N, CA and C of each residue as an Amber inpcrd file, in Angstrom:
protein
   534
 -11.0720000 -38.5580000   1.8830000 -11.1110000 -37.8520000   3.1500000
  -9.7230000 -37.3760000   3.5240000  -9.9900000 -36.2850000   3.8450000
  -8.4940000 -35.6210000   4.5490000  -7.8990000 -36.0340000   6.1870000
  -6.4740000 -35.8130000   6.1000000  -6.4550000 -36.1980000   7.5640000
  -6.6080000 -35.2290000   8.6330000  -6.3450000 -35.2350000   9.7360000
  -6.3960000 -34.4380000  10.6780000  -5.9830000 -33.0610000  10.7940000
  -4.5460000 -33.7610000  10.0940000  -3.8640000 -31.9460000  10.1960000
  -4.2980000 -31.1010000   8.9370000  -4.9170000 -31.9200000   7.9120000
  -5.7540000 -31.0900000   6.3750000  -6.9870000 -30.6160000   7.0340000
  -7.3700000 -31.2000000   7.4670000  -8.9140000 -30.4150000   8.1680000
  -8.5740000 -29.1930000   9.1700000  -7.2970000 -29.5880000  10.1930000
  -7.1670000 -28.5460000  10.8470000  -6.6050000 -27.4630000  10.1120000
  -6.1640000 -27.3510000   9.1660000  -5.4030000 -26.6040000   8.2140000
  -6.7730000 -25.6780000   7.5970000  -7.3590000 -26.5360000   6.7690000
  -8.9810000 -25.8310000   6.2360000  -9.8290000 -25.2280000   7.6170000
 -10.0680000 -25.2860000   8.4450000 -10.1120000 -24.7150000   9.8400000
  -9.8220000 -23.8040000  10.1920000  -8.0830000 -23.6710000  10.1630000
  -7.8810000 -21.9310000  10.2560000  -7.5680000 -21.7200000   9.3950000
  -7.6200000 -21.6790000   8.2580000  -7.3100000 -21.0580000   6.4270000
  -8.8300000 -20.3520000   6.8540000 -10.0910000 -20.9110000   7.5580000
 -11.2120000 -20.0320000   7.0120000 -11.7450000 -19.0220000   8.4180000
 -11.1330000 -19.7220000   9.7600000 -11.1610000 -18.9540000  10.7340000
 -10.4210000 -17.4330000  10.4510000  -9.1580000 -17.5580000  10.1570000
  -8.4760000 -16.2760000  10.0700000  -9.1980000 -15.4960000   8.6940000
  -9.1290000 -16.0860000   7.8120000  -9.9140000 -15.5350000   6.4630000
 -10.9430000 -14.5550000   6.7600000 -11.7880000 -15.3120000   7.2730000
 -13.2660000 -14.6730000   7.4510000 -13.8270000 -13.2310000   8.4370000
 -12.2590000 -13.0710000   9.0880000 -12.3550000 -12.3370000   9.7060000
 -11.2230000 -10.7410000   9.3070000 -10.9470000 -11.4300000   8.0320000
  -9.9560000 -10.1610000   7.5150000 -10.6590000  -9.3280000   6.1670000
 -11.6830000  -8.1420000   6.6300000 -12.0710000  -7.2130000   5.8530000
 -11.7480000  -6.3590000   5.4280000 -10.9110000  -5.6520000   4.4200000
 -10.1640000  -4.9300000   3.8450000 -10.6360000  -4.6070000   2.2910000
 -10.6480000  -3.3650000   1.7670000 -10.9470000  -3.5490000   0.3450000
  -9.6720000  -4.1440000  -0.7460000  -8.1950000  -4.2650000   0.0960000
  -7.2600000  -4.9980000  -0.6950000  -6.9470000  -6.5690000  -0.2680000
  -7.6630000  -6.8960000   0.0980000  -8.7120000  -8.3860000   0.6890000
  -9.1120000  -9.2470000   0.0460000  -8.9720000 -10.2070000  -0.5510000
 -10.3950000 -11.1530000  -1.2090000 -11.4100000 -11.4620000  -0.4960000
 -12.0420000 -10.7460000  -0.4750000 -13.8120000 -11.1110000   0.4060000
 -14.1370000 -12.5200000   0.4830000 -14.3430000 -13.1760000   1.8110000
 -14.4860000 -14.3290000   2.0680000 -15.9960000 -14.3080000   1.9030000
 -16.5260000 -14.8950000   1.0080000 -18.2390000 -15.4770000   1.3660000
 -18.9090000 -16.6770000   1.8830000 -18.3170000 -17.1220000   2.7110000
 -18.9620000 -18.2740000   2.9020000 -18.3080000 -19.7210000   2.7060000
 -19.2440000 -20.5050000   3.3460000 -19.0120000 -21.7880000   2.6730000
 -19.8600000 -22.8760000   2.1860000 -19.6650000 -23.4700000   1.0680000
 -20.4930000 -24.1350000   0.5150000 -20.1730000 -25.7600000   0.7730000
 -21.3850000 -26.2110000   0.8320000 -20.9820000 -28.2910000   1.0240000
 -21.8020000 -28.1660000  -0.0160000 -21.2050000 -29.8470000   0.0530000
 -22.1610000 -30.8710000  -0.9380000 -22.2840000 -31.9050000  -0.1240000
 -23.0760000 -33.3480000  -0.1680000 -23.4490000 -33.9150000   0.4570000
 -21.9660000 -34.9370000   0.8850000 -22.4830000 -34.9560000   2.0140000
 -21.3150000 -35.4520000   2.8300000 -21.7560000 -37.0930000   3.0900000
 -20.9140000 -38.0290000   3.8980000 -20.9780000 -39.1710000   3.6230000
 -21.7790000 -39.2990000   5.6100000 -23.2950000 -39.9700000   5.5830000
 -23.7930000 -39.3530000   6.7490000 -23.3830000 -40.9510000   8.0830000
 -22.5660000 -41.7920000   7.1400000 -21.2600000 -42.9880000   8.4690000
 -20.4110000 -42.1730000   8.9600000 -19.9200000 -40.9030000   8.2880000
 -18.2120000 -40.4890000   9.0370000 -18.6050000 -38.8910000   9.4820000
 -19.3130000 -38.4180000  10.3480000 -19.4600000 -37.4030000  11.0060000
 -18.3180000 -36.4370000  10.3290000 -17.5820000 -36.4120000  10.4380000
 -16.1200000 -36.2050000  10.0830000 -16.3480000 -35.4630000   8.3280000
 -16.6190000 -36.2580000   7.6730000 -16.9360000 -35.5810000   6.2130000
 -17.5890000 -34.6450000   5.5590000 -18.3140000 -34.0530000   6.7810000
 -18.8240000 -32.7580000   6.2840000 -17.5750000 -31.6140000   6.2520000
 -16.6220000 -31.9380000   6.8660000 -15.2820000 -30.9780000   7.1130000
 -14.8140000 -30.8030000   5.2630000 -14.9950000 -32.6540000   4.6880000
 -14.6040000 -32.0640000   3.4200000 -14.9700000 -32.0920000   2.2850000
 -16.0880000 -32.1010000   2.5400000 -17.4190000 -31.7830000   1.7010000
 -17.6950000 -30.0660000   1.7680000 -16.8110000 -29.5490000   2.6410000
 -17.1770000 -28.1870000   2.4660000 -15.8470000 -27.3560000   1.2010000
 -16.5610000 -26.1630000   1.0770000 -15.4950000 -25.2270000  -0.2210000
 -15.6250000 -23.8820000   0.3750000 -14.6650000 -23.3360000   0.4560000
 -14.7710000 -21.6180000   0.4980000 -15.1490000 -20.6870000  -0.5190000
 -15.6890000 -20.3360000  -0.0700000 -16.2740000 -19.4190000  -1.5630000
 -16.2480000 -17.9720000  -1.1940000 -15.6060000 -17.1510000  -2.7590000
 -14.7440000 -15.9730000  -2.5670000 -15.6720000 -15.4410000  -3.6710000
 -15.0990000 -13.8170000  -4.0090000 -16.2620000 -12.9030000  -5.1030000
 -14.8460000 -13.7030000  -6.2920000 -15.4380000 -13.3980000  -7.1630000
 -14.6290000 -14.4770000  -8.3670000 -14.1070000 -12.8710000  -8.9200000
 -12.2970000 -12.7060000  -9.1620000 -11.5770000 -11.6380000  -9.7870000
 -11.4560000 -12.1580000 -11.2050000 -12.1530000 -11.5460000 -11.9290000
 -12.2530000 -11.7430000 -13.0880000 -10.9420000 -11.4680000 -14.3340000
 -10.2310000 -10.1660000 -13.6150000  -8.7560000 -10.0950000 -14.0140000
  -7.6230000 -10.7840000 -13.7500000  -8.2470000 -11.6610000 -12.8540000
  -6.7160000 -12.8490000 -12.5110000  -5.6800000 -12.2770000 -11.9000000
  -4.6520000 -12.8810000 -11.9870000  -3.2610000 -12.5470000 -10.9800000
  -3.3610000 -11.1790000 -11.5920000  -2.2080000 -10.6390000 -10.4330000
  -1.4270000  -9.0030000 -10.8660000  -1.0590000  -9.5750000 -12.0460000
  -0.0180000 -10.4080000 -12.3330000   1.0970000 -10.6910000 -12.9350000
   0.2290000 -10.6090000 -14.5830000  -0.8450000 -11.6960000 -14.4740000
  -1.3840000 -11.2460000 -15.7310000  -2.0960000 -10.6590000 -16.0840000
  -2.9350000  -9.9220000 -15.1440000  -3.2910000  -8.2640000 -15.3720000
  -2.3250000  -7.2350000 -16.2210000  -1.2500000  -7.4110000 -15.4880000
  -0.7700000  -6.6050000 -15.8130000   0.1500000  -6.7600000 -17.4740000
   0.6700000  -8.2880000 -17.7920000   0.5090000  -8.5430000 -19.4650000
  -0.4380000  -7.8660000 -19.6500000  -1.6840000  -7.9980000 -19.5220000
  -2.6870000  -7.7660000 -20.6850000  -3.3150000  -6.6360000 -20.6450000
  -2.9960000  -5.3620000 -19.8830000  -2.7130000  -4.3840000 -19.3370000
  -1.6600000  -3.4770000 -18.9670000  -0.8770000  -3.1280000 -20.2650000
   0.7090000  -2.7530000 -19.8910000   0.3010000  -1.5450000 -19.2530000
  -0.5830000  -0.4470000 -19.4000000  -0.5480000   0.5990000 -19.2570000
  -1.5700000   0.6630000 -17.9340000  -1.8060000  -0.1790000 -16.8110000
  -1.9300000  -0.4170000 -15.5030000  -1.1070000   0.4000000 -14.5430000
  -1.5870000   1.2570000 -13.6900000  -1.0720000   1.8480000 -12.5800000
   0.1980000   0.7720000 -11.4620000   0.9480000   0.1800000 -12.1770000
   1.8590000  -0.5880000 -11.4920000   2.1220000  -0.0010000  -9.8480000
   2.5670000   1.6840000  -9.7820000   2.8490000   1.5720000  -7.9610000
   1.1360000   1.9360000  -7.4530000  -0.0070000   1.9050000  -7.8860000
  -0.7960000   2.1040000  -7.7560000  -1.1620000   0.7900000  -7.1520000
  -1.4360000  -0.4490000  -7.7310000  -1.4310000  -1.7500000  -7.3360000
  -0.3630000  -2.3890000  -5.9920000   0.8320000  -1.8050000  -6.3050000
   2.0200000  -2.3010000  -5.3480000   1.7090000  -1.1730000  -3.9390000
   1.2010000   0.2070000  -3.7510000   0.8330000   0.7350000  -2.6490000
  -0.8280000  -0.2840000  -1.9290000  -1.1520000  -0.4300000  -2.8410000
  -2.4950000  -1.6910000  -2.6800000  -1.9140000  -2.5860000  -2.1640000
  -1.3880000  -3.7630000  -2.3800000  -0.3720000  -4.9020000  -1.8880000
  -0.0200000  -4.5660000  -0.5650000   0.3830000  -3.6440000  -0.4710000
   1.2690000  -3.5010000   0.3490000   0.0090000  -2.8080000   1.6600000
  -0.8260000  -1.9490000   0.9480000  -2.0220000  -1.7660000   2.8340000
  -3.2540000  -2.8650000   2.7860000  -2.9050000  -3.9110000   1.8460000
  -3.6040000  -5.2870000   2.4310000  -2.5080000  -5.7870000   3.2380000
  -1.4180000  -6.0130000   3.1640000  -0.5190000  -6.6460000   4.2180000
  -0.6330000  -5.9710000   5.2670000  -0.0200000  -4.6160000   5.2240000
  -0.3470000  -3.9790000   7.0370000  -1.7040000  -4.3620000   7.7010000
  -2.7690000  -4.2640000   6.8510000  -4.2130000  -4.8910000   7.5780000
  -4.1560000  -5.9700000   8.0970000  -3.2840000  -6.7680000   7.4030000
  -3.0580000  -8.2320000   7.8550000  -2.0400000  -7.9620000   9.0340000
  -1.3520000  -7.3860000   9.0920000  -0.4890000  -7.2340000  10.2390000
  -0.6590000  -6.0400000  11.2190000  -1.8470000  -5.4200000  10.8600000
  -2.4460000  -4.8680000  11.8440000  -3.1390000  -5.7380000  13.2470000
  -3.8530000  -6.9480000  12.2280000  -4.4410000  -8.0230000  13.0110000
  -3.5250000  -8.8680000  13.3690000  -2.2580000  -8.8820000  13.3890000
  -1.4770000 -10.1630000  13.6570000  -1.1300000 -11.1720000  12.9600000
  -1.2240000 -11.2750000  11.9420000  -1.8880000 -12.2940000  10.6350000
  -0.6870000 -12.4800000   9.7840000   0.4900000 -12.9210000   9.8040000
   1.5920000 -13.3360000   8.9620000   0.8400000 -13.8040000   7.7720000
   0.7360000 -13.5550000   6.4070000   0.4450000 -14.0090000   5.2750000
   1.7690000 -15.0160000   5.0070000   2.6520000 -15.2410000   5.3260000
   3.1660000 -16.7190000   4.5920000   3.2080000 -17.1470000   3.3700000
   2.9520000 -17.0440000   2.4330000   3.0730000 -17.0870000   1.1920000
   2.7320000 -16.1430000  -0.0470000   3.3540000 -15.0880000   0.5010000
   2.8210000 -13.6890000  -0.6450000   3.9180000 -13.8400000  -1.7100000
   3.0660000 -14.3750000  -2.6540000   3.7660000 -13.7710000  -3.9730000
   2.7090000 -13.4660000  -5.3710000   3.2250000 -12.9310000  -6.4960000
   2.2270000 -12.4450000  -7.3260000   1.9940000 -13.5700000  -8.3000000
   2.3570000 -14.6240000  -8.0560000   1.4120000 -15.3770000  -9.3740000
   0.6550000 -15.9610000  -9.2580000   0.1220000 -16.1710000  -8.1850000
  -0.8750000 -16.7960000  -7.0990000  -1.5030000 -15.9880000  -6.4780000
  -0.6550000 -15.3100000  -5.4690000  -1.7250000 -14.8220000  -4.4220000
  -2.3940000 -13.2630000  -4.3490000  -2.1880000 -12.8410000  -5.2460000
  -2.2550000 -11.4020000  -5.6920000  -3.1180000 -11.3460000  -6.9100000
  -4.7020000 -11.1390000  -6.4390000  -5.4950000 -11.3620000  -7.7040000
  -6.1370000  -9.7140000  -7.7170000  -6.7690000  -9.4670000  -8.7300000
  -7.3240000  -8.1590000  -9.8150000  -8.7680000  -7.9800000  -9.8480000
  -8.9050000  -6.8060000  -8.6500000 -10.5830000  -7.3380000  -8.8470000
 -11.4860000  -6.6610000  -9.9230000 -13.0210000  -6.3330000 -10.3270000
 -13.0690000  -6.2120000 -11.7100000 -13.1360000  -4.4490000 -12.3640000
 -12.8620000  -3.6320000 -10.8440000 -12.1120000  -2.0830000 -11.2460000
 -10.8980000  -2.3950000 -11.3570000 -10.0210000  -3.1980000 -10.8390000
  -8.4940000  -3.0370000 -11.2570000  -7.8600000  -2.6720000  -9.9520000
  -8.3950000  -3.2140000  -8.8500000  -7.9490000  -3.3880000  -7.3750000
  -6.8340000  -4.4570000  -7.3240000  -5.7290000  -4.1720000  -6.9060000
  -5.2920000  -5.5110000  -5.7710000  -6.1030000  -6.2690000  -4.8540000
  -6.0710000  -7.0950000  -4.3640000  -6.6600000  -8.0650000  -3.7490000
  -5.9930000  -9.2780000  -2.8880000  -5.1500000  -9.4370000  -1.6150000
  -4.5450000 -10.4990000  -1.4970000  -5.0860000 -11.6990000  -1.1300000
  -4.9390000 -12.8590000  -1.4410000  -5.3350000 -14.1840000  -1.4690000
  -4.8540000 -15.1820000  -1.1490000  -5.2420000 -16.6970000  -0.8320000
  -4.5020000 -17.8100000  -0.3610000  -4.2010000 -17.6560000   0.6840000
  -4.8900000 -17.5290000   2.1160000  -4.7820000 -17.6900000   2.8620000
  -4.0680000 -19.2450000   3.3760000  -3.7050000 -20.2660000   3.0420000
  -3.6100000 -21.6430000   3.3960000  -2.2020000 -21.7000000   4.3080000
  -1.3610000 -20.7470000   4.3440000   0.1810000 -20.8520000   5.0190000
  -0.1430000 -19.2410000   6.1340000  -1.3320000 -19.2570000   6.0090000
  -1.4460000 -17.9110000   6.7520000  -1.7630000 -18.0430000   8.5520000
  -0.6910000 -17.2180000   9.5730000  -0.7180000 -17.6310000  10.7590000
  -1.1180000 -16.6320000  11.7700000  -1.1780000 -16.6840000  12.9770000
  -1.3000000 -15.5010000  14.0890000   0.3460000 -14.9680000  14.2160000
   0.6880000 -14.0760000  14.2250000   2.1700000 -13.9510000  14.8170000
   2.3200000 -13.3780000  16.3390000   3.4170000 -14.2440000  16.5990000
   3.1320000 -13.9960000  18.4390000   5.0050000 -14.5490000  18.2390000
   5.8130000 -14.3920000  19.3140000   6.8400000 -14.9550000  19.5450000
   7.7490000 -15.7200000  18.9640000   6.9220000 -17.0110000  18.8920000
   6.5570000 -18.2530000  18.2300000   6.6330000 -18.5330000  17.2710000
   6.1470000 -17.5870000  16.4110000   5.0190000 -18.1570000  15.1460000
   5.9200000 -19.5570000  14.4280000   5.3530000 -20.4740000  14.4480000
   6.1190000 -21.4300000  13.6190000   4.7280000 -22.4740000  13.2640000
   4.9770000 -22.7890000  11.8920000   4.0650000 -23.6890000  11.4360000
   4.9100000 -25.2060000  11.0850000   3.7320000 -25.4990000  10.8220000
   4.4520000 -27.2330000  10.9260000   4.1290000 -27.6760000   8.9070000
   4.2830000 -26.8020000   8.0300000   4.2100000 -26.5470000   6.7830000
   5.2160000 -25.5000000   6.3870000   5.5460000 -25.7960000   4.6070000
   6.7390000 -25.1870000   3.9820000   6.3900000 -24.0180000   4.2550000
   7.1590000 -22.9310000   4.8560000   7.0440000 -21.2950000   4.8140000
   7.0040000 -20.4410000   3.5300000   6.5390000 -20.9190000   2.6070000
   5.8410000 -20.4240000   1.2560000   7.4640000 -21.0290000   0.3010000
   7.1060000 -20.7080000  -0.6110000   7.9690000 -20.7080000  -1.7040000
   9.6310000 -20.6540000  -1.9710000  10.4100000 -21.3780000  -1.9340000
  12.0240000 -20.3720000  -1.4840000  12.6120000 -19.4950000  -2.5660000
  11.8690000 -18.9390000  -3.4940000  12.5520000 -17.7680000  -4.4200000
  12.0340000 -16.6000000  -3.5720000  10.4400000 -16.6570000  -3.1330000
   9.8270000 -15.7010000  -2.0860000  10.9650000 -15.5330000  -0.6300000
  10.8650000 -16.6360000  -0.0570000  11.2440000 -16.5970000   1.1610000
  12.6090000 -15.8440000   1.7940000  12.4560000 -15.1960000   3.0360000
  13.4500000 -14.5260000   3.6770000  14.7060000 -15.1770000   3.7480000
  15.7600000 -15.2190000   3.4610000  16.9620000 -15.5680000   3.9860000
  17.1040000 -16.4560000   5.1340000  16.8660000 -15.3890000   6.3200000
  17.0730000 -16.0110000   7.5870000  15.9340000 -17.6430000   7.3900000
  15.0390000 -17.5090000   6.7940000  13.8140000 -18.8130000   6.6030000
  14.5240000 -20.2460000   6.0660000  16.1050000 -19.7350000   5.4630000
  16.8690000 -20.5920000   4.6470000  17.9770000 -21.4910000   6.0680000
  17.7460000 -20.6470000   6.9840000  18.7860000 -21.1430000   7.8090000
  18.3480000 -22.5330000   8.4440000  19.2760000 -23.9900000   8.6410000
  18.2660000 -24.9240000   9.8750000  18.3170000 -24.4370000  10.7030000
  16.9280000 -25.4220000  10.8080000  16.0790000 -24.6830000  12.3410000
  15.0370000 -23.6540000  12.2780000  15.2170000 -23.0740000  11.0690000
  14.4440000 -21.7360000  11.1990000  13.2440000 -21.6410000  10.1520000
  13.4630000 -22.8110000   9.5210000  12.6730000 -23.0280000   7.8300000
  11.3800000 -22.5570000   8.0990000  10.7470000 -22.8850000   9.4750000
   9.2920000 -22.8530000   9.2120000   8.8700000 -21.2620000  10.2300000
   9.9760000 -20.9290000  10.7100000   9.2870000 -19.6260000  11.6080000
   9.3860000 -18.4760000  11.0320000   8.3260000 -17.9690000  10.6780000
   7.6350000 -16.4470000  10.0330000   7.9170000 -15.7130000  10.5310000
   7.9210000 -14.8090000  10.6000000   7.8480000 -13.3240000  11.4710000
   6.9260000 -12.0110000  10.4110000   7.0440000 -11.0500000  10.9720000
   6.1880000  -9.7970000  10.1520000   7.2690000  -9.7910000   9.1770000
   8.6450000  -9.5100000   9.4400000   9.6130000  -9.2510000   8.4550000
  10.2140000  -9.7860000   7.0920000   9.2110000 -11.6910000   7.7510000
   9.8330000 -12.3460000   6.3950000   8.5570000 -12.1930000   5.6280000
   7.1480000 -11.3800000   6.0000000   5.9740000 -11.2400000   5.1280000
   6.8200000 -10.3490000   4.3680000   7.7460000  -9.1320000   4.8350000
   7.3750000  -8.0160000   4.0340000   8.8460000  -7.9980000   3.2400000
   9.8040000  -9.2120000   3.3950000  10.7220000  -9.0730000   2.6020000
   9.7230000 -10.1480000   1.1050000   8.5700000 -10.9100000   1.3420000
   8.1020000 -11.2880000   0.5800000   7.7060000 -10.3170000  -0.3900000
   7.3410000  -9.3480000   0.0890000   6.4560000  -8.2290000  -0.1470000
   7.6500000  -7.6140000  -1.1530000   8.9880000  -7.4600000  -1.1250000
   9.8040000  -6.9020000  -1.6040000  10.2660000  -7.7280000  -3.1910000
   9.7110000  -8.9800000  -2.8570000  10.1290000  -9.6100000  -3.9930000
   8.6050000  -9.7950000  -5.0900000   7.8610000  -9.5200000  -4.6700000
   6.5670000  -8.8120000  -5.2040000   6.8530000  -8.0270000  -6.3080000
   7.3870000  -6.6670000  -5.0400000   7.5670000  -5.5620000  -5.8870000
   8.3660000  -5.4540000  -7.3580000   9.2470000  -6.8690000  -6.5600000
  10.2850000  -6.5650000  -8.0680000   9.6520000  -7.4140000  -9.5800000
   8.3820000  -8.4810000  -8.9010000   7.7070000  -9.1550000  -9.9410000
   7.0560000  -7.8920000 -10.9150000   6.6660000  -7.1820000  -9.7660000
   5.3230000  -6.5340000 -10.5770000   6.1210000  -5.4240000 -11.3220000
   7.2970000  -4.6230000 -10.8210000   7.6090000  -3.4430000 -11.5690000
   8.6860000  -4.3000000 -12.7400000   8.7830000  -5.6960000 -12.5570000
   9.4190000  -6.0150000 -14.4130000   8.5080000  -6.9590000 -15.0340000
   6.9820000  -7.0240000 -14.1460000   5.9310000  -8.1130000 -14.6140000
   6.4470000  -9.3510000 -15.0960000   7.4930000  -9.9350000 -14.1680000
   7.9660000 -11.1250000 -14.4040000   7.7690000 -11.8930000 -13.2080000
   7.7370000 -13.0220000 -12.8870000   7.4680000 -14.2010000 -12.0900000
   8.5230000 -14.0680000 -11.5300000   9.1710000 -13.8000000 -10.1600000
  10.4130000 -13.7720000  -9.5500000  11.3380000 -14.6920000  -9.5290000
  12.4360000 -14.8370000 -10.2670000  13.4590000 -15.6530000 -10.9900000
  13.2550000 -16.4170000 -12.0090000  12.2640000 -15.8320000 -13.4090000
  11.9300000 -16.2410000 -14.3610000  12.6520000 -15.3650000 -15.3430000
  12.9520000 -16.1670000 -16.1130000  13.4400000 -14.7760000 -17.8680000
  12.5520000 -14.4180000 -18.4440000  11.5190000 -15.1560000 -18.9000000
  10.6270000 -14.7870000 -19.4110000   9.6870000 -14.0360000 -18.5600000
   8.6390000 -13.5280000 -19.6590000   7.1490000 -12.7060000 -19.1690000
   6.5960000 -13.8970000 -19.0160000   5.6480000 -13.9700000 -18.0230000
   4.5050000 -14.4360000 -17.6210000   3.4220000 -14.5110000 -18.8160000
């Protein structure tokens, strides 16, 4: 069983999710349980799973290996008007990067994903979890004090280090290919 703040976490990972429709989106479908334990009221929270359309091409990153000849700014203009959708709605994505959260759907769409570090942005925005990754993360995110507060700007300097995964199809501060 999870604790409080894991349930509240799975809570809004599927509140905000479910409500972000976009074709550069991973389509939220639902959710599925399995039988829950019927002493702890409580366990149906994690007995439940989110269930998404399954991208059969996997990350950008290895799409695009196994696909050299892939529309690279074709995908990265994709990336990039799933984020404004997301920040059309207010919706800091928090952990955008391409080896994870950037999946291939089965025309050869972008798709963004992993909602789990994903927030409302207002003033504020500060989560009480790592602000994604620190090869991703904004600068200012590096400063104390500031580790955990998002803004639109540190989505889209994420967004910048994306770009540079996908146009050398490398994992951002890796030598090697993916």
């Amino acid at each position: 069983h999870g604790t409080d703040v894991e349930r509240q976490k799975f809570c809004q990972e599927v509140l905000l999710w479910k409500n972000l429709q976009h074709p550069n989106i991973l389509p939220f479908l639902g959710l599925h349980s399995k039988e829950s334990d019927p002493n702890d009221p409580l366990s149906i929270l994690w007995s439940m799973f989110m269930v998404c359309e399954w991208m059969p091409k996997g990350t950008v990153l290895k799409y695009l290996k196994e696909s050299p000849s892939a529309p690279i700014n074709v995908l990265l203009l994709e990336i990039s008007e799933g984020l404004r959708h997301l920040h059309s709605k207010a919706v800091l994505h928090g952990d955008l990067r391409g080896v994870k959260q950037i999946l291939v759907d089965e025309e050869g769409h972008a798709r963004l994903a992993d909602f789990g570090l994903a927030c409302y942005a207002n003033a504020t925005a500060k989560s009480s979890t790592h602000a994604g990754r620190t090869r991703w993360m904004a600068p200012e995110l590096l400063e104390p004090g500031r580790h955990f507060q998002r803004t639109l700007a540190t989505d889209v300097y994420a967004f910048s280090c994306v770009c540079y995964e996908v146009r050398r199809t490398l994992a951002y501060g890796n030598e090697q290919l993916m």
